[in-house]
Amino acid sequence: MTLNLFYFLSFLAVLSALMVVFSKNPVYSVLYLIITFFTIAGHYILLDAQFLAVVHVIVYAGAIMVLFLYVIMLLNLNRESEPHKSNILKFAAVICAGLLLVVLVGSLKGTEAIVQQSGKAGIGYVKTLGEVMFKEFLLPFEITSILLLAAMVGAVMLGKSEKTNDTI
Amino acid sequence: MENPNLAEYLPIALMFIFALGFVVTTMIATHVLGPKRKSKIKLDTFECGIESKGNARIPFNIKYFLVAILFVLFDVEVIFMYPWAVNFKSLHWEGFIQMTVFISLLLVGFFYILKKGALKWEE
């Protein structure tokens, strides 16, 4: 049952991820990306990480997708002005993505032992996560707030026009 | 990958199935039941009664994007509060102080945003 569900979710995830790349309209790509995010959330549930699954849906499928849509609208992708990529560029992109895949697979191959170790029940509950976060990983948690602060300042600095050129 | 409590997710799965099924059946039903009139005026882009001109894809104001990105940042902040809220009693004052440090750092950012007037539309 679990294995069948895993295969189904994986198939859906890979298919929608491919559709993200191959669809001509960038807005369709975003919609397919939402399906991909939902299937990845399903994978999280299969891995016993319930909180992560819910957060993934809320933050990625909810908030980040809006940002993606805004970026697409900011880019002004008209059908006429859309740049036609040459074959050399496509070839280079395939090589770059393939190298990234090799690096990811290579780095994740060694983690098999760790995954099997942490197979006890309730590892993904909010309660367990909170206990770990506020005791063992307190410093990274506090540093996260600095990261968010830096992101806020950066967004305001880049997005807010200064008083001097405010005549628009 | 053996998950014994997968049956617990049956209500959630049912909800997803019904939500998706409702959308699919409504779309199919409207296509089947609705009348098909394909005149030029019917298929024209409707824009509050005003005649539409130009392209819909114009570059729009960066302020929308700024508001959206600030929303995402505070959204992430709230998500960090869930594990704290669930463990609120067991973490005692220690956890409260840790969370206060976290929130106060973000409050600095919040006041920075307010002072810079990033959320002010007219300017």
Tab-separated table of C-alpha atoms in Angstrom:
chain	number	residue	atom	x	y	z
A	1	MET	CA	0.000	0.000	0.000
A	2	THR	CA	2.662	2.485	1.068
A	3	LEU	CA	4.944	1.418	-1.740
A	4	ASN	CA	2.154	1.805	-4.319
A	5	LEU	CA	1.383	5.259	-2.972
A	6	PHE	CA	5.061	6.124	-3.188
A	7	TYR	CA	5.235	5.039	-6.812
A	8	PHE	CA	2.073	6.966	-7.650
A	9	LEU	CA	3.318	10.148	-5.974
A	10	SER	CA	6.757	9.827	-7.565
A	11	PHE	CA	5.238	9.328	-10.996
A	12	LEU	CA	3.015	12.386	-10.509
A	13	ALA	CA	5.923	14.452	-9.163
A	14	VAL	CA	8.255	13.597	-12.049
A	15	LEU	CA	5.507	14.077	-14.637
A	16	SER	CA	4.454	17.509	-13.341
A	17	ALA	CA	8.088	18.551	-12.911
A	18	LEU	CA	8.687	17.670	-16.567
A	19	MET	CA	5.585	19.643	-17.520
A	20	VAL	CA	7.013	22.650	-15.642
A	21	VAL	CA	10.020	22.562	-17.942
A	22	PHE	CA	8.225	21.761	-21.179
A	23	SER	CA	5.124	23.983	-21.054
A	24	LYS	CA	5.418	27.060	-23.257
A	25	ASN	CA	3.321	29.371	-21.115
A	26	PRO	CA	5.180	30.367	-17.916
A	27	VAL	CA	1.901	30.624	-15.976
A	28	TYR	CA	1.155	26.967	-16.788
A	29	SER	CA	4.644	26.137	-15.497
A	30	VAL	CA	3.713	27.711	-12.172
A	31	LEU	CA	0.483	25.707	-12.003
A	32	TYR	CA	2.369	22.468	-12.681
A	33	LEU	CA	4.891	23.489	-10.032
A	34	ILE	CA	2.020	23.653	-7.510
A	35	ILE	CA	1.168	20.014	-8.310
A	36	THR	CA	4.833	19.117	-7.848
A	37	PHE	CA	4.860	20.792	-4.433
A	38	PHE	CA	1.737	18.919	-3.357
A	39	THR	CA	3.216	15.571	-4.384
A	40	ILE	CA	6.417	16.388	-2.500
A	41	ALA	CA	4.263	17.157	0.551
A	42	GLY	CA	2.758	13.681	0.094
A	43	HIS	CA	6.277	12.252	0.137
A	44	TYR	CA	6.958	14.060	3.406
A	45	ILE	CA	3.905	12.393	4.939
A	46	LEU	CA	5.151	9.001	3.750
A	47	LEU	CA	8.472	9.810	5.435
A	48	ASP	CA	6.622	10.508	8.719
A	49	ALA	CA	7.302	14.251	8.566
A	50	GLN	CA	3.756	15.579	8.960
A	51	PHE	CA	4.616	19.077	10.138
A	52	LEU	CA	7.058	19.551	7.289
A	53	ALA	CA	4.376	18.436	4.823
A	54	VAL	CA	1.846	20.977	6.090
A	55	VAL	CA	4.422	23.763	6.227
A	56	HIS	CA	5.533	22.853	2.729
A	57	VAL	CA	1.983	23.267	1.443
A	58	ILE	CA	1.402	26.530	3.335
A	59	VAL	CA	4.692	28.232	2.490
A	60	TYR	CA	5.592	26.830	-0.919
A	61	ALA	CA	2.260	26.107	-2.579
A	62	GLY	CA	0.680	29.146	-0.900
A	63	ALA	CA	3.164	31.950	-0.576
A	64	ILE	CA	6.185	31.195	-2.753
A	65	MET	CA	3.930	30.457	-5.729
A	66	VAL	CA	2.469	33.967	-5.496
A	67	LEU	CA	6.004	35.325	-5.615
A	68	PHE	CA	6.735	33.198	-8.673
A	69	LEU	CA	3.666	34.552	-10.417
A	70	TYR	CA	4.683	38.108	-9.563
A	71	VAL	CA	8.175	37.470	-10.920
A	72	ILE	CA	6.664	36.161	-14.156
A	73	MET	CA	4.482	39.260	-14.406
A	74	LEU	CA	7.482	41.492	-13.672
A	75	LEU	CA	9.529	39.837	-16.401
A	76	ASN	CA	7.094	40.994	-19.093
A	77	LEU	CA	7.162	37.776	-21.097
A	78	ASN	CA	5.334	38.647	-24.266
A	79	ARG	CA	5.061	35.947	-26.865
A	80	GLU	CA	6.751	38.123	-29.464
A	81	SER	CA	9.620	39.348	-27.307
A	82	GLU	CA	10.329	35.957	-25.778
A	83	PRO	CA	13.978	35.191	-26.439
A	84	HIS	CA	14.603	32.140	-28.581
A	85	LYS	CA	17.226	29.976	-26.988
A	86	SER	CA	19.825	28.590	-29.311
A	87	ASN	CA	20.656	24.894	-29.337
A	88	ILE	CA	24.106	25.489	-27.838
A	89	LEU	CA	22.471	27.217	-24.860
A	90	LYS	CA	20.072	24.296	-24.398
A	91	PHE	CA	22.975	21.846	-24.578
A	92	ALA	CA	24.892	23.822	-21.952
A	93	ALA	CA	21.822	23.897	-19.713
A	94	VAL	CA	21.415	20.112	-19.991
A	95	ILE	CA	25.083	19.587	-19.042
A	96	CYS	CA	24.814	21.971	-16.062
A	97	ALA	CA	21.628	20.332	-14.776
A	98	GLY	CA	23.146	16.868	-15.267
A	99	LEU	CA	26.205	17.842	-13.228
A	100	LEU	CA	23.933	19.173	-10.470
A	101	LEU	CA	22.059	15.863	-10.493
A	102	VAL	CA	25.333	13.954	-10.170
A	103	VAL	CA	26.377	16.112	-7.208
A	104	LEU	CA	23.006	15.710	-5.469
A	105	VAL	CA	22.879	11.949	-5.964
A	106	GLY	CA	26.490	11.628	-4.849
A	107	SER	CA	25.940	13.627	-1.680
A	108	LEU	CA	22.662	11.900	-0.764
A	109	LYS	CA	23.959	8.363	-1.310
A	110	GLY	CA	25.882	8.407	1.954
A	111	THR	CA	22.894	9.434	4.083
A	112	GLU	CA	21.114	6.091	3.818
A	113	ALA	CA	22.380	4.925	7.196
A	114	ILE	CA	21.109	8.056	8.952
A	115	VAL	CA	17.622	7.695	7.491
A	116	GLN	CA	17.270	4.135	8.721
A	117	GLN	CA	18.491	5.149	12.163
A	118	SER	CA	15.776	7.742	12.763
A	119	GLY	CA	12.845	5.470	11.984
A	120	LYS	CA	11.095	5.730	15.334
A	121	ALA	CA	7.456	6.753	15.484
A	122	GLY	CA	6.350	10.335	15.918
A	123	ILE	CA	9.639	11.842	14.751
A	124	GLY	CA	7.883	14.352	12.555
A	125	TYR	CA	5.335	15.593	15.065
A	126	VAL	CA	5.316	19.264	15.922
A	127	LYS	CA	5.972	18.398	19.570
A	128	THR	CA	9.115	16.384	18.852
A	129	LEU	CA	10.310	18.992	16.397
A	130	GLY	CA	9.809	21.813	18.896
A	131	GLU	CA	11.681	19.965	21.625
A	132	VAL	CA	14.633	19.385	19.320
A	133	MET	CA	14.520	22.907	17.920
A	134	PHE	CA	14.519	24.704	21.253
A	135	LYS	CA	17.142	22.508	22.912
A	136	GLU	CA	19.639	21.091	20.431
A	137	PHE	CA	19.293	23.511	17.534
A	138	LEU	CA	18.683	26.733	19.435
A	139	LEU	CA	21.502	28.703	17.810
A	140	PRO	CA	20.476	27.931	14.216
A	141	PHE	CA	16.916	28.858	15.188
A	142	GLU	CA	17.992	32.250	16.500
A	143	ILE	CA	20.256	32.805	13.502
A	144	THR	CA	17.241	32.159	11.268
A	145	SER	CA	15.674	35.345	12.607
A	146	ILE	CA	18.781	37.276	11.566
A	147	LEU	CA	18.500	35.682	8.133
A	148	LEU	CA	14.862	36.760	7.875
A	149	LEU	CA	15.837	40.247	9.060
A	150	ALA	CA	18.518	40.447	6.378
A	151	ALA	CA	15.995	39.319	3.760
A	152	MET	CA	13.539	41.995	4.901
A	153	VAL	CA	16.152	44.760	4.765
A	154	GLY	CA	17.363	43.546	1.390
A	155	ALA	CA	13.860	43.464	-0.058
A	156	VAL	CA	13.098	46.968	1.199
A	157	MET	CA	16.447	48.313	-0.018
A	158	LEU	CA	15.979	46.897	-3.502
A	159	GLY	CA	12.270	47.432	-3.871
A	160	LYS	CA	11.767	50.835	-2.337
A	161	SER	CA	12.743	53.745	-4.514
A	162	GLU	CA	14.607	56.522	-2.708
A	163	LYS	CA	13.208	59.987	-2.226
A	164	THR	CA	15.555	61.496	-4.823
A	165	ASN	CA	14.042	59.746	-7.864
A	166	ASP	CA	10.468	59.756	-6.651
A	167	THR	CA	9.085	61.802	-9.520
A	168	ILE	CA	7.651	58.816	-11.400
B	1	MET	CA	9.114	2.632	4.414
B	2	GLU	CA	6.456	0.828	6.410
B	3	ASN	CA	3.968	3.314	7.778
B	4	PRO	CA	1.378	1.725	10.067
B	5	ASN	CA	-0.794	4.802	10.682
B	6	LEU	CA	-1.431	5.634	7.043
B	7	ALA	CA	-5.134	4.932	7.633
B	8	GLU	CA	-5.218	8.049	9.840
B	9	TYR	CA	-4.837	10.152	6.714
B	10	LEU	CA	-7.993	8.769	5.162
B	11	PRO	CA	-10.137	11.840	6.077
B	12	ILE	CA	-7.518	14.183	4.568
B	13	ALA	CA	-7.277	12.014	1.469
B	14	LEU	CA	-11.075	12.004	1.200
B	15	MET	CA	-11.124	15.790	1.497
B	16	PHE	CA	-8.591	16.132	-1.317
B	17	ILE	CA	-10.470	13.657	-3.490
B	18	PHE	CA	-13.783	15.451	-2.961
B	19	ALA	CA	-12.256	18.900	-3.528
B	20	LEU	CA	-10.613	17.787	-6.769
B	21	GLY	CA	-13.666	15.803	-7.821
B	22	PHE	CA	-15.933	18.795	-7.284
B	23	VAL	CA	-13.727	20.986	-9.487
B	24	VAL	CA	-13.505	18.362	-12.231
B	25	THR	CA	-17.233	17.549	-12.251
B	26	THR	CA	-18.203	21.219	-12.255
B	27	MET	CA	-15.924	21.958	-15.171
B	28	ILE	CA	-17.169	18.994	-17.168
B	29	ALA	CA	-20.818	19.720	-16.295
B	30	THR	CA	-20.607	23.362	-17.376
B	31	HIS	CA	-19.030	22.339	-20.667
B	32	VAL	CA	-21.706	19.708	-21.303
B	33	LEU	CA	-24.795	21.540	-20.007
B	34	GLY	CA	-23.994	25.129	-20.999
B	35	PRO	CA	-25.109	26.536	-24.373
B	36	LYS	CA	-22.383	27.156	-26.918
B	37	ARG	CA	-22.503	30.523	-28.600
B	38	LYS	CA	-19.245	31.391	-30.269
B	39	SER	CA	-19.662	34.838	-31.752
B	40	LYS	CA	-16.850	37.369	-31.900
B	41	ILE	CA	-18.397	39.590	-29.261
B	42	LYS	CA	-19.001	36.667	-26.911
B	43	LEU	CA	-15.374	35.549	-27.057
B	44	ASP	CA	-14.017	39.068	-26.637
B	45	THR	CA	-11.995	39.920	-23.540
B	46	PHE	CA	-14.276	41.407	-20.921
B	47	GLU	CA	-12.823	44.261	-18.933
B	48	CYS	CA	-15.543	45.864	-16.796
B	49	GLY	CA	-17.374	47.024	-19.914
B	50	ILE	CA	-14.521	49.207	-21.082
B	51	GLU	CA	-13.088	48.354	-24.475
B	52	SER	CA	-9.823	46.533	-23.870
B	53	LYS	CA	-6.735	47.861	-25.549
B	54	GLY	CA	-3.107	46.823	-25.608
B	55	ASN	CA	-1.508	43.794	-24.043
B	56	ALA	CA	-2.437	42.363	-20.665
B	57	ARG	CA	1.199	41.663	-19.889
B	58	ILE	CA	2.526	45.058	-18.982
B	59	PRO	CA	5.263	45.453	-16.388
B	60	PHE	CA	3.503	46.365	-13.156
B	61	ASN	CA	4.487	48.200	-10.012
B	62	ILE	CA	7.257	46.684	-7.877
B	63	LYS	CA	5.259	47.538	-4.743
B	64	TYR	CA	3.034	44.476	-5.224
B	65	PHE	CA	6.122	42.301	-5.233
B	66	LEU	CA	7.519	44.043	-2.164
B	67	VAL	CA	4.312	43.431	-0.218
B	68	ALA	CA	4.287	39.788	-1.340
B	69	ILE	CA	7.895	39.150	-0.315
B	70	LEU	CA	7.364	40.794	3.074
B	71	PHE	CA	4.280	38.610	3.530
B	72	VAL	CA	6.331	35.471	2.836
B	73	LEU	CA	8.961	36.511	5.387
B	74	PHE	CA	6.403	37.036	8.148
B	75	ASP	CA	4.659	33.836	7.076
B	76	VAL	CA	7.870	31.906	7.707
B	77	GLU	CA	8.213	33.661	11.042
B	78	VAL	CA	4.742	32.514	12.128
B	79	ILE	CA	5.576	28.945	11.096
B	80	PHE	CA	8.453	28.966	13.558
B	81	MET	CA	5.939	29.765	16.294
B	82	TYR	CA	3.956	26.536	15.851
B	83	PRO	CA	6.547	24.197	17.459
B	84	TRP	CA	6.993	26.731	20.234
B	85	ALA	CA	3.255	27.068	20.868
B	86	VAL	CA	2.789	23.288	21.058
B	87	ASN	CA	5.652	22.977	23.565
B	88	PHE	CA	4.784	26.203	25.378
B	89	LYS	CA	4.187	24.614	28.802
B	90	SER	CA	7.152	22.248	28.782
B	91	LEU	CA	9.616	24.906	27.654
B	92	HIS	CA	8.697	27.256	30.544
B	93	TRP	CA	10.250	30.720	30.756
B	94	GLU	CA	13.401	29.578	29.021
B	95	GLY	CA	11.519	28.961	25.805
B	96	PHE	CA	9.662	32.236	26.239
B	97	ILE	CA	12.930	34.180	26.446
B	98	GLN	CA	14.302	32.334	23.410
B	99	MET	CA	11.204	33.187	21.438
B	100	THR	CA	11.348	36.806	22.622
B	101	VAL	CA	14.889	37.110	21.235
B	102	PHE	CA	13.661	35.641	17.931
B	103	ILE	CA	10.635	37.918	17.723
B	104	SER	CA	12.472	41.061	18.832
B	105	LEU	CA	15.019	40.621	16.048
B	106	LEU	CA	12.161	40.407	13.576
B	107	LEU	CA	10.424	43.366	15.218
B	108	VAL	CA	13.511	45.422	14.386
B	109	GLY	CA	12.916	44.475	10.773
B	110	PHE	CA	9.226	45.318	11.096
B	111	PHE	CA	9.964	48.813	12.404
B	112	TYR	CA	12.578	49.231	9.689
B	113	ILE	CA	9.890	48.471	7.117
B	114	LEU	CA	7.477	50.903	8.744
B	115	LYS	CA	10.090	53.661	9.042
B	116	LYS	CA	11.182	53.238	5.436
B	117	GLY	CA	7.545	53.425	4.403
B	118	ALA	CA	7.743	50.265	2.326
B	119	LEU	CA	4.077	49.505	2.955
B	120	LYS	CA	2.885	53.013	2.077
B	121	TRP	CA	1.164	52.931	-1.284
B	122	GLU	CA	0.959	56.637	-2.096
B	123	GLU	CA	4.453	58.020	-2.559
